[in-house]
Tab-separated table of C-alpha atoms in Angstrom:
chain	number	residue	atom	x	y	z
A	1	UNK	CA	50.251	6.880	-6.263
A	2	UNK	CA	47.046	5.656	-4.879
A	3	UNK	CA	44.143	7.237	-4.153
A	4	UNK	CA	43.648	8.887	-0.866
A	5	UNK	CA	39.965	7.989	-0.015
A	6	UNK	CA	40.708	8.066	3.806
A	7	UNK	CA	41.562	11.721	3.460
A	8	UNK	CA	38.609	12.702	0.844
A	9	UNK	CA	36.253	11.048	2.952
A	10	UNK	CA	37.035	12.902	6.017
A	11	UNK	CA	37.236	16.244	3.953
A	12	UNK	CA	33.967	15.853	2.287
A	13	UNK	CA	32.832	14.832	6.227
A	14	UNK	CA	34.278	17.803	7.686
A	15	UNK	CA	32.786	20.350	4.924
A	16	UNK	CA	28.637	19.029	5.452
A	17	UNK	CA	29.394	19.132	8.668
A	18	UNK	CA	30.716	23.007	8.891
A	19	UNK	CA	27.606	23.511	6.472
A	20	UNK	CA	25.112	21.746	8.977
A	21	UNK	CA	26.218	24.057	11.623
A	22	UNK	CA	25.382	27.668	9.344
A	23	UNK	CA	22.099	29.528	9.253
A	24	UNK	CA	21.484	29.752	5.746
A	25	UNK	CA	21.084	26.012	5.833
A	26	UNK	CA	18.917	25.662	8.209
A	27	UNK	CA	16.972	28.528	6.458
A	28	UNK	CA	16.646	25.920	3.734
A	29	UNK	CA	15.417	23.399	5.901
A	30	UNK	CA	12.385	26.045	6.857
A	31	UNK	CA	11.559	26.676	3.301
A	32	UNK	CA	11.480	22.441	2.666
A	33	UNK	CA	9.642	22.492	6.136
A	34	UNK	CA	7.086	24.917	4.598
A	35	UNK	CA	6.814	22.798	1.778
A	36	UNK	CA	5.661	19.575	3.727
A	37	UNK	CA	3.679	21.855	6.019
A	38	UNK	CA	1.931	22.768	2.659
A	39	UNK	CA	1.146	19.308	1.392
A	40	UNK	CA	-0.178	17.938	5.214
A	41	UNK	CA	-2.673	20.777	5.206
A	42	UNK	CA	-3.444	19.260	1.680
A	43	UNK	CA	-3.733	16.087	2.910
A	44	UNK	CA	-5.879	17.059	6.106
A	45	UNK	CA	-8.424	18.848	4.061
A	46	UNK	CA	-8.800	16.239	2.077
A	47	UNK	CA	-9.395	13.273	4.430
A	48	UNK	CA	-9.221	14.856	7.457
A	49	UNK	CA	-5.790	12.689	8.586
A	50	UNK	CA	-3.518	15.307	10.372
A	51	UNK	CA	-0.016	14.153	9.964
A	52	UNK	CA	3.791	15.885	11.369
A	53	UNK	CA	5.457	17.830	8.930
A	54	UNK	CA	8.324	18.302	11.019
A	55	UNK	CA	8.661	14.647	11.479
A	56	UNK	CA	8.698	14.083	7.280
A	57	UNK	CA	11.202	17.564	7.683
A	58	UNK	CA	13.677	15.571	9.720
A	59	UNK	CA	13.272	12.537	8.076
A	60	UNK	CA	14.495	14.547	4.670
A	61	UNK	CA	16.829	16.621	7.021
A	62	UNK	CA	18.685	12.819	7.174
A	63	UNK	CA	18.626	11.912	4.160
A	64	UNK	CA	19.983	15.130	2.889
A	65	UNK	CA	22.834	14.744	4.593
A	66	UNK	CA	23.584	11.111	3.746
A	67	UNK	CA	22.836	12.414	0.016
A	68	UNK	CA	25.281	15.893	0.611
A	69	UNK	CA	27.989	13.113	1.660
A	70	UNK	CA	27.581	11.271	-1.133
A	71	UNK	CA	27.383	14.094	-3.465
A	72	UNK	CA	30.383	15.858	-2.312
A	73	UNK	CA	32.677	12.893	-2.105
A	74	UNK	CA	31.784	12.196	-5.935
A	75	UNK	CA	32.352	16.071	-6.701
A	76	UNK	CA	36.054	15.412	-5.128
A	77	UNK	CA	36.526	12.024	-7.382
A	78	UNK	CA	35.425	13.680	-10.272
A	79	UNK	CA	37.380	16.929	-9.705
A	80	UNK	CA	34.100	19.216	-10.118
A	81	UNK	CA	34.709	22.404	-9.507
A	82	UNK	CA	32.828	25.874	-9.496
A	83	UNK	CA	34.998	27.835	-11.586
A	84	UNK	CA	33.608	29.138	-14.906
A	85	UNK	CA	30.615	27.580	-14.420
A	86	UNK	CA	28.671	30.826	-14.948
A	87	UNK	CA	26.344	30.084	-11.675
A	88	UNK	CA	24.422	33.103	-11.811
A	89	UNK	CA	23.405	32.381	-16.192
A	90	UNK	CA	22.570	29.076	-14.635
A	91	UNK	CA	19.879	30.493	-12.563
A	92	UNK	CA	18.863	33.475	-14.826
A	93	UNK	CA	18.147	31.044	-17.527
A	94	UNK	CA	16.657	28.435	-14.828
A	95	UNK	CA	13.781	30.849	-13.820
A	96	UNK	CA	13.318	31.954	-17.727
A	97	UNK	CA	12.546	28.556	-18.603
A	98	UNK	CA	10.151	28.248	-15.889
A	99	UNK	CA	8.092	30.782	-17.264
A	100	UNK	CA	7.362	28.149	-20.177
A	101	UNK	CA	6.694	25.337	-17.809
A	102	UNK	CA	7.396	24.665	-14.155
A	103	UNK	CA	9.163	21.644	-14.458
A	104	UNK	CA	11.608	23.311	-16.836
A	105	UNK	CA	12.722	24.821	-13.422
A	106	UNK	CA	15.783	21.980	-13.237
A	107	UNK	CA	19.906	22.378	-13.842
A	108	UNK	CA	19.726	19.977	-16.553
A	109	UNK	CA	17.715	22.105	-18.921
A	110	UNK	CA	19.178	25.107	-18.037
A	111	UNK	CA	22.795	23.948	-17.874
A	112	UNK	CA	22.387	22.667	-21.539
A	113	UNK	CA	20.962	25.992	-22.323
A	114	UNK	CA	24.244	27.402	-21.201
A	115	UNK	CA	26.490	25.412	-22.749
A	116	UNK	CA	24.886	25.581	-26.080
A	117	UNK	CA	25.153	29.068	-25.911
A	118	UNK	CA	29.005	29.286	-24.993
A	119	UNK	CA	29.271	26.740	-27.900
A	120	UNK	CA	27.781	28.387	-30.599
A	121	UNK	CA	27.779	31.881	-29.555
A	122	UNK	CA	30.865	31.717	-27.338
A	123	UNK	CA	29.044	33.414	-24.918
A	124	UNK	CA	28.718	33.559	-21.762
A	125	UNK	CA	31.879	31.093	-22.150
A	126	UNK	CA	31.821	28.436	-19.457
A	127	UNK	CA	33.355	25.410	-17.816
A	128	UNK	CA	31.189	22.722	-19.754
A	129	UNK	CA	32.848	19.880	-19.003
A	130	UNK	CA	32.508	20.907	-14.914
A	131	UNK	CA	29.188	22.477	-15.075
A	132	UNK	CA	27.932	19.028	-17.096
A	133	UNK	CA	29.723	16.902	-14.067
A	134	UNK	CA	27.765	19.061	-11.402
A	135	UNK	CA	24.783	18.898	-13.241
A	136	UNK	CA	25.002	14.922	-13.751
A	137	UNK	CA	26.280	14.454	-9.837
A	138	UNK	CA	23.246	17.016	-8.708
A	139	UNK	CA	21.334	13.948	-10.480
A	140	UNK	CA	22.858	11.332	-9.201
A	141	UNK	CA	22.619	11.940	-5.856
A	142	UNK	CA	19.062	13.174	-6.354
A	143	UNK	CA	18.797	9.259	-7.878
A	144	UNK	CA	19.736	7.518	-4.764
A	145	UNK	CA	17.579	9.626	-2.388
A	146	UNK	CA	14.377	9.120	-4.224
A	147	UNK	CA	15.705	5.300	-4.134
A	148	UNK	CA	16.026	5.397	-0.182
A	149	UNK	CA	12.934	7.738	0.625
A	150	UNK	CA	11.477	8.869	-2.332
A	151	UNK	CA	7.965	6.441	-1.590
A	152	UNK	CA	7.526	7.602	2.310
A	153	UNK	CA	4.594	9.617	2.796
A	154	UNK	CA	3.059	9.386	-0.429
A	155	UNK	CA	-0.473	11.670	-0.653
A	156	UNK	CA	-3.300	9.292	-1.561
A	157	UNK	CA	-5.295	11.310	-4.265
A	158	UNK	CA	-8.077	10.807	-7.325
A	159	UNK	CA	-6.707	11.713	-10.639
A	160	UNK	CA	-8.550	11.863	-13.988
A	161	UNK	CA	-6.468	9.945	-16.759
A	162	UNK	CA	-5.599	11.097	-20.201
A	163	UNK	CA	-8.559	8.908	-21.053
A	164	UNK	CA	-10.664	10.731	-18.841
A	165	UNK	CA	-11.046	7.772	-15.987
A	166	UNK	CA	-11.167	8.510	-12.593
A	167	UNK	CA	-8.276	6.743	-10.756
A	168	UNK	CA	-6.431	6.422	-7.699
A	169	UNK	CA	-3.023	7.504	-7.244
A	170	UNK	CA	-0.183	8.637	-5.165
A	171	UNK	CA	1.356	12.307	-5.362
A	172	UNK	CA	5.006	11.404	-4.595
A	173	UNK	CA	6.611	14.528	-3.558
A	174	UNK	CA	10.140	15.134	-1.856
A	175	UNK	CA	12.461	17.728	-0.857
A	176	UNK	CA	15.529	17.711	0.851
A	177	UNK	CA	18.251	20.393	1.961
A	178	UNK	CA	21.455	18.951	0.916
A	179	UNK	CA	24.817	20.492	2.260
A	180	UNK	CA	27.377	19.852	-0.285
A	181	UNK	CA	31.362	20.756	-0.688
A	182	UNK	CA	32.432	21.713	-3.514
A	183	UNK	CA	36.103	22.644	-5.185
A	184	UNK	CA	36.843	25.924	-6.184
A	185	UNK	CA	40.682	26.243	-8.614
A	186	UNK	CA	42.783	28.476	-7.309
A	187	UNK	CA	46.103	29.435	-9.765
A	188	UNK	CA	49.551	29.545	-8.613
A	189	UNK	CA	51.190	28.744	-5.420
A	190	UNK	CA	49.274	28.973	-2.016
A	191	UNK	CA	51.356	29.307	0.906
A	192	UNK	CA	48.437	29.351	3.487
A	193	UNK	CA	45.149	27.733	3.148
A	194	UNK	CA	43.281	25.944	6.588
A	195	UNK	CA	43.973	22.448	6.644
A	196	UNK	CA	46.456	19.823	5.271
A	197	UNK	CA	47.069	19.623	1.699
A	198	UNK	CA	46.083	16.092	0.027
A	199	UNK	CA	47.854	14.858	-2.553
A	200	UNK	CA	46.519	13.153	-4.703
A	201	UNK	CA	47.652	11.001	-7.821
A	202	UNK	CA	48.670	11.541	-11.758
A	203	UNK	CA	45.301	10.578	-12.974
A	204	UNK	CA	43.002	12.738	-10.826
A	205	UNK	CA	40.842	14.958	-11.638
A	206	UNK	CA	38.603	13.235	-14.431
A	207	UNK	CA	37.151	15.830	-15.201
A	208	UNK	CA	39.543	18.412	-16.047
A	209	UNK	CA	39.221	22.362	-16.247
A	210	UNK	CA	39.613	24.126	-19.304
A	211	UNK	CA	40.674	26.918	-17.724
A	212	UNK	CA	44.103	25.293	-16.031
A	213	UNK	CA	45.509	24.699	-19.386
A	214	UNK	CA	49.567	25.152	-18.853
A	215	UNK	CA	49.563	26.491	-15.669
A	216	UNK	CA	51.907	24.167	-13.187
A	217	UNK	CA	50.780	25.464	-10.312
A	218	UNK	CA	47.347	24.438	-9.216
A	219	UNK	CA	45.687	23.772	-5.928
A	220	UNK	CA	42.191	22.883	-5.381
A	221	UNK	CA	40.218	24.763	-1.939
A	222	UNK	CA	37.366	22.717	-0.700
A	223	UNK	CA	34.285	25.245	0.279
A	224	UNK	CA	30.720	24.356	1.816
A	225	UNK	CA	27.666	25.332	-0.246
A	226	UNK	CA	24.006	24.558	0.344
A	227	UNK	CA	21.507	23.126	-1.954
A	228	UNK	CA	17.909	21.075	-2.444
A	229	UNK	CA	16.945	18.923	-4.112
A	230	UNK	CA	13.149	17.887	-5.267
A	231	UNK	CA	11.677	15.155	-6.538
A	232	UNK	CA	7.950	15.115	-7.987
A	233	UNK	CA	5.644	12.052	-9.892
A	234	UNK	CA	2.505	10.399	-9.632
A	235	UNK	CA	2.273	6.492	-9.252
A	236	UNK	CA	-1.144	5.516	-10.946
A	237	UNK	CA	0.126	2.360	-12.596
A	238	UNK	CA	1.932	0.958	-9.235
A	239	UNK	CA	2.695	1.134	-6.013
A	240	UNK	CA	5.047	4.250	-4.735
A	241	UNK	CA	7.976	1.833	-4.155
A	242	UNK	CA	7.672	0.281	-7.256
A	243	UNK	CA	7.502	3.726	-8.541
A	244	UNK	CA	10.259	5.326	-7.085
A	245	UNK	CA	12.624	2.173	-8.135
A	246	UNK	CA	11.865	2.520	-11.772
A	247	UNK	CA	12.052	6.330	-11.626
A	248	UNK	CA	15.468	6.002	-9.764
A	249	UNK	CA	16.630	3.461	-11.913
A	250	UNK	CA	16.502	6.013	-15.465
A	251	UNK	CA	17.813	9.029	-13.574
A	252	UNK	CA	20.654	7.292	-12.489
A	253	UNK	CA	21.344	5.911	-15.749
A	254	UNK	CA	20.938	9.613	-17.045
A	255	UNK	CA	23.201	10.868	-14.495
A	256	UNK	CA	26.424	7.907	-15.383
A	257	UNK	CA	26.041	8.627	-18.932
A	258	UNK	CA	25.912	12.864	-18.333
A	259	UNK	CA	28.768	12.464	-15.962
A	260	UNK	CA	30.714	10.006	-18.704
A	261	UNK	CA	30.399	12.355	-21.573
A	262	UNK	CA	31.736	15.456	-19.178
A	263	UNK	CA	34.767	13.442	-18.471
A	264	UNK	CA	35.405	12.583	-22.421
A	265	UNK	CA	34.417	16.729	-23.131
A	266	UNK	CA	37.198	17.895	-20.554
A	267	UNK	CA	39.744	15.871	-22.272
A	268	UNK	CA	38.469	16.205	-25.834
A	269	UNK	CA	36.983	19.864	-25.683
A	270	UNK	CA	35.701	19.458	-29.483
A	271	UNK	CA	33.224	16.828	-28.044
A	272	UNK	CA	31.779	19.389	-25.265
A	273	UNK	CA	28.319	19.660	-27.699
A	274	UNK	CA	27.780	15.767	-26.598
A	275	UNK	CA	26.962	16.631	-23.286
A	276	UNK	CA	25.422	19.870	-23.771
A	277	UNK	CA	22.968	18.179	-25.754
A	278	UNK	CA	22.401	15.095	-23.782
A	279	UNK	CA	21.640	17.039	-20.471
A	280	UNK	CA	18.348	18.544	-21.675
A	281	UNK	CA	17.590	15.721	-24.093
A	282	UNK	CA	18.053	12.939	-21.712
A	283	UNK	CA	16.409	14.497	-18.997
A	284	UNK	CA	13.110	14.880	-21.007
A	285	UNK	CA	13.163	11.027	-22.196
A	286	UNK	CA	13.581	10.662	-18.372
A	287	UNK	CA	10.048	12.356	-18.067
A	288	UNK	CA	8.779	10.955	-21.105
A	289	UNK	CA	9.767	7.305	-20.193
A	290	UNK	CA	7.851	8.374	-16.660
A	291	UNK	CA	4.951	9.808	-17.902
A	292	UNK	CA	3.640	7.464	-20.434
A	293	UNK	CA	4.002	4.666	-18.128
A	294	UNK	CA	1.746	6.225	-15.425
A	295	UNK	CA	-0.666	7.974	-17.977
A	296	UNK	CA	-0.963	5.152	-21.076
A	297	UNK	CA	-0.711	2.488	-18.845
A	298	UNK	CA	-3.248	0.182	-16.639
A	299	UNK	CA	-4.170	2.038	-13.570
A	300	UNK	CA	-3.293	-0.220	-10.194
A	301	UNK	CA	-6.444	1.849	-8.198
A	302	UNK	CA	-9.697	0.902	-9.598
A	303	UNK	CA	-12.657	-0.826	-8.549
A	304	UNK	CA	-11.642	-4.909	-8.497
A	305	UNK	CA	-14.446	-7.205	-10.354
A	306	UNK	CA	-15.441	-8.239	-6.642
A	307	UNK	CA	-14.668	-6.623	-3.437
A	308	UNK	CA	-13.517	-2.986	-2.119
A	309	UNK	CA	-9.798	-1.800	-2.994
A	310	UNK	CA	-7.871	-0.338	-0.516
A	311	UNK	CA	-6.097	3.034	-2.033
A	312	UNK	CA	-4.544	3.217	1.465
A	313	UNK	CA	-4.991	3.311	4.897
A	314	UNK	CA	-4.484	6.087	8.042
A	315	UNK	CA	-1.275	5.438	9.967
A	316	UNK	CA	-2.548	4.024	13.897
A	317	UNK	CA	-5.970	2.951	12.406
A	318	UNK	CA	-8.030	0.255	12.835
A	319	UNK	CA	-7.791	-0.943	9.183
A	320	UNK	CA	-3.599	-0.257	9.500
A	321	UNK	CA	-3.716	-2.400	13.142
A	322	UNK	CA	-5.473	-5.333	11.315
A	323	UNK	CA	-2.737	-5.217	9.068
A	324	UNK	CA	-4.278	-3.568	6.016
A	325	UNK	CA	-2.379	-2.206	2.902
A	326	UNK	CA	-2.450	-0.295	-0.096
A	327	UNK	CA	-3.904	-2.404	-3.292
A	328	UNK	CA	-5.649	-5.155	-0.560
A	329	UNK	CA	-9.295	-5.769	-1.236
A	330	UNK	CA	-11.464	-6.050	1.109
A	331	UNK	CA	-14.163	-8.715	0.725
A	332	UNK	CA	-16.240	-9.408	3.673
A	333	UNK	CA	-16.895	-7.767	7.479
A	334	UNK	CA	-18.144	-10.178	9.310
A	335	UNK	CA	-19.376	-12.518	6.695
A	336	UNK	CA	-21.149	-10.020	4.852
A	337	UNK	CA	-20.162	-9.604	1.329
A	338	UNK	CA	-18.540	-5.816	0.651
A	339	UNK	CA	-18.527	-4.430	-2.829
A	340	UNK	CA	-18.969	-0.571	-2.099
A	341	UNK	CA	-17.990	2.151	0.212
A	342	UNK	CA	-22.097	1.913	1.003
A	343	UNK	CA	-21.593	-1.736	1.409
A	344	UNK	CA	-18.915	-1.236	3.968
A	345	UNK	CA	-20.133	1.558	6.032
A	346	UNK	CA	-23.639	-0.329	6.233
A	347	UNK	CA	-21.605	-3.550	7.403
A	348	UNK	CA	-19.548	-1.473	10.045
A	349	UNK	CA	-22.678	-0.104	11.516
A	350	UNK	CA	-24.115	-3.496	12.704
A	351	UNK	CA	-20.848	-4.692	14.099
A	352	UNK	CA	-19.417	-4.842	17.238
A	353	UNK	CA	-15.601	-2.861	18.657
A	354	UNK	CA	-14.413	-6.738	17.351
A	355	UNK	CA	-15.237	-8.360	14.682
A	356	UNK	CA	-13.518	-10.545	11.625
A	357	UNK	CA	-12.491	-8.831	8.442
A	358	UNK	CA	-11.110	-11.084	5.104
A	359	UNK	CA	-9.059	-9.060	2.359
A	360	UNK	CA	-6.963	-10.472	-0.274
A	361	UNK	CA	-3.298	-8.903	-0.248
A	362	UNK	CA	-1.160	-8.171	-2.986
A	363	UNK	CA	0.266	-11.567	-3.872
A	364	UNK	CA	-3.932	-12.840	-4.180
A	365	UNK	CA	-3.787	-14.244	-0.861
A	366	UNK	CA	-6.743	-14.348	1.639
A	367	UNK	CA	-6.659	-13.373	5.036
A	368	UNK	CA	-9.199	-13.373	7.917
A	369	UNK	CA	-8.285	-10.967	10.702
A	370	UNK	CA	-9.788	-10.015	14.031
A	371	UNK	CA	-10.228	-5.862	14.220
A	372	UNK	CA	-10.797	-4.093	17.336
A	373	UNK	CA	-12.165	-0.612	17.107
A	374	UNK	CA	-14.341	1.663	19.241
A	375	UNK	CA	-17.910	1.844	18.323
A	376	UNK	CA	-18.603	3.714	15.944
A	377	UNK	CA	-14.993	5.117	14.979
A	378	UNK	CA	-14.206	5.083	11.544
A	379	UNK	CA	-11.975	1.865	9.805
A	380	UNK	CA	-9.181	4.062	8.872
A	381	UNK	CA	-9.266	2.597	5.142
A	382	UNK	CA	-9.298	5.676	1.894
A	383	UNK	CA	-10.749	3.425	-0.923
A	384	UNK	CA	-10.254	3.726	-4.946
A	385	UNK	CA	-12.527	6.112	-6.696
A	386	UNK	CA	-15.885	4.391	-7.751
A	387	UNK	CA	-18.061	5.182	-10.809
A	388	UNK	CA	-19.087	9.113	-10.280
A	389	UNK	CA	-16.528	10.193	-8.299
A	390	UNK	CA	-14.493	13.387	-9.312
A	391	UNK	CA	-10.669	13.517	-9.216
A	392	UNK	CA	-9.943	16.006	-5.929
A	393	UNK	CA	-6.529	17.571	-7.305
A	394	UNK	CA	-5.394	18.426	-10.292
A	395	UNK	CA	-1.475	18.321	-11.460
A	396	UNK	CA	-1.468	19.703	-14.365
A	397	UNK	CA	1.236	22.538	-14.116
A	398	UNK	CA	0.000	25.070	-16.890
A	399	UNK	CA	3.162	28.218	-17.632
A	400	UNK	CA	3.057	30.959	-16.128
A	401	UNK	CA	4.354	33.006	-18.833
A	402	UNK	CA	0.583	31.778	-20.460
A	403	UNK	CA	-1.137	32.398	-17.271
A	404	UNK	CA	0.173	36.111	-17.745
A	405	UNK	CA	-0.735	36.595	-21.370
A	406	UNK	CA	-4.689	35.243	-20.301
A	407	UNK	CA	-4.578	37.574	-17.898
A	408	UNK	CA	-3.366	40.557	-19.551
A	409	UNK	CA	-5.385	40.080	-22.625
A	410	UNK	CA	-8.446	39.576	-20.688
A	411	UNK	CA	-7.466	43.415	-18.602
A	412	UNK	CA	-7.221	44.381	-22.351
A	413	UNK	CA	-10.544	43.196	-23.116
């Protein structure tokens, strides 16, 4: 028997879509609304650009749902389902870890947390195999949407590297409400349940429960769920697409081989420690792989031997008009030479609402292009950091569990 993709499509298609339509979703979308509202006040008070967070909030609200359709139709393929995954241990141990670190605040940590301890202690015993798969499709789909729009809307900011240089960077920071459908086991034979059953062939599910071990009867309920996803990095040594490809590129590989060893586990249960150990492990060389690249490596966003580099430029600008772009230098206004932001504002100021700007792009070509501005108005251009500058945010993410000891021992003192 053949697979019945027609059917699974329009089941996953039906369940987002019966998930759009409830409130608790789009109280989700309000909290990732909040969050974008958060980072344009950031972003205004920085260099006075105001920008829509509810446009950015719909543009995720899109994606989401392309990523929620993706998601669910691989959590049908792959037979995922919610039982015995011990949910609420998921989250308990979720918001421990976070005490330790912020970004511990993630499925795959916790979820190998989990299953290590229903290996070796046998309990809380859970689904490994299936909470592994949800973890490693949670991933996956989290891959692809910082593929498609993981780069918009980056936050042009001054960092100070590991080597204690002042750079220019982008904060790369998503969220997205994802409505997903999910399978849920139900034991023995179900006379009435809304909608038609599928069947479906000998091989499915690849991933298969523990828990359904000799039972014949077995029919699998489809039910809507919401979740979000977030996605967080800093591009110092490249540009945020460039970024966002690479960081796609190892969570997705993370997320095949995850999703491979759950399969092998829920036919080989022996082999369930594989992907208990993988899920935490491989998700930190994931951030490790990340992090020395931007942090070790040779900042994109510092001052060029000649010229002024663009860090990036205000959206409806003069400087975006003319056609410039992130990582362009600028070298002349007007035929005078410009190697500073004092340079450039002293050139502006004896120029007319038109006059001819050259800049070298990306690829090291030269271009000469006319600019029209009003007298007076500013280019629209946010330049690298120059000798004496100081970085204007700072990422590191200390624990809050330490943050609570400081401040308890300093009441103490």
């Amino acid at each position: 028997m053949s697979f019945p993709w027609v059917e699974v499509i329009f089941s996953s298609a039906a369940a987002v879509l019966q998930i759009v339509i409830q409130p608790f979703f789009w109280l989700v979308v309000l909290l990732v609304w909040l969050q974008y509202r958060r980072m344009m006040k950031t972003k205004e008070s920085i260099y006075g650009q105001r920008d829509s967070a509810l446009r950015i909030s719909l543009v995720s609200l899109v994606y989401g749902i392309i990523g929620g359709l993706l998601g669910s139709f691989l959590m049908i393929i792959f037979g995922v389902t919610i039982n015995g995954l011990g949910v609420a241990w998921l989250w308990i141990i979720a918001l421990l870890l976070m005490m330790f670190s912020p970004r511990f605040l993630c499925f795959s940590y916790a979820g190998g947390v989990l299953a290590l301890f229903s290996i070796l202690l046998g309990f809380p015993e859970v689904n490994i195999p299936g909470l592994m798969g949800l973890v490693a499709v949670l991933h996956l789909v989290e891959s692809v949407l910082i593929l498609l729009s993981g780069h918009q809307d980056p936050l042009p900011v001054y960092v100070r590297t590991p080597r204690g240089q002042v750079v220019g960077a982008f904060n790369l920071q998503k969220f997205w409400p994802i409505p997903l459908a999910v399978m849920m086991i139900l034991l023995g034979t179900v006379e009435q349940l809304p909608g038609d059953l599928i069947q479906m062939p000998e091989w499915w599910p690849l991933i298969r429960p523990w828990e359904t071990a000799g039972h014949q009867d077995i029919t699998y309920q489809i039910l809507p769920v919401v979740a979000a996803l977030g996605y967080g990095e800093l591009a110092i040594t490249c540009l945020p697409r460039e970024r966002t490809k690479i960081s796609a590129g190892h969570l997705a590989v993370f997320s095949i081989v995850l999703l491979g060893l759950s399969v092998l586990a829920s036919h080989y249960p022996p082999l369930a420690v594989l992907p208990a150990l993988f899920s935490p492990l491989g998700h930190e060389l994931v951030v490790f792989l990340g992090r020395r690249q931007e942090m070790q490596g040779r900042p994109r966003f510092v001052p060029p031997a000649s010229g002024l580099m663009v860090l990036d430029v205000i959206k409806g600008s003069a400087a975006h008009r003319a056609g410039l772009r992130s990582g362009d230098v600028i070298k002349s206004v007007a035929g005078q030479p410009v190697n500073s932001r004092y340079e450039l504002h002293q050139a502006l100021g004896f120029v007319g609402s038109v006059f001819m700007l050259e800049f070298t792009d990306g690829t090291g070509e030269t271009k000469r292009v006319r600019v029209r501005r009003e007298i007076g108005a500013p280019l629209g251009e946010i330049t690298v950091p120059e000798p004496g500058d100081l970085p204007n945010v700072d990422f590191v993410m200390e624990s809050p569990l330490k943050n609570l000891l400081k401040r308890l021992l300093k009441k103490l003192h």
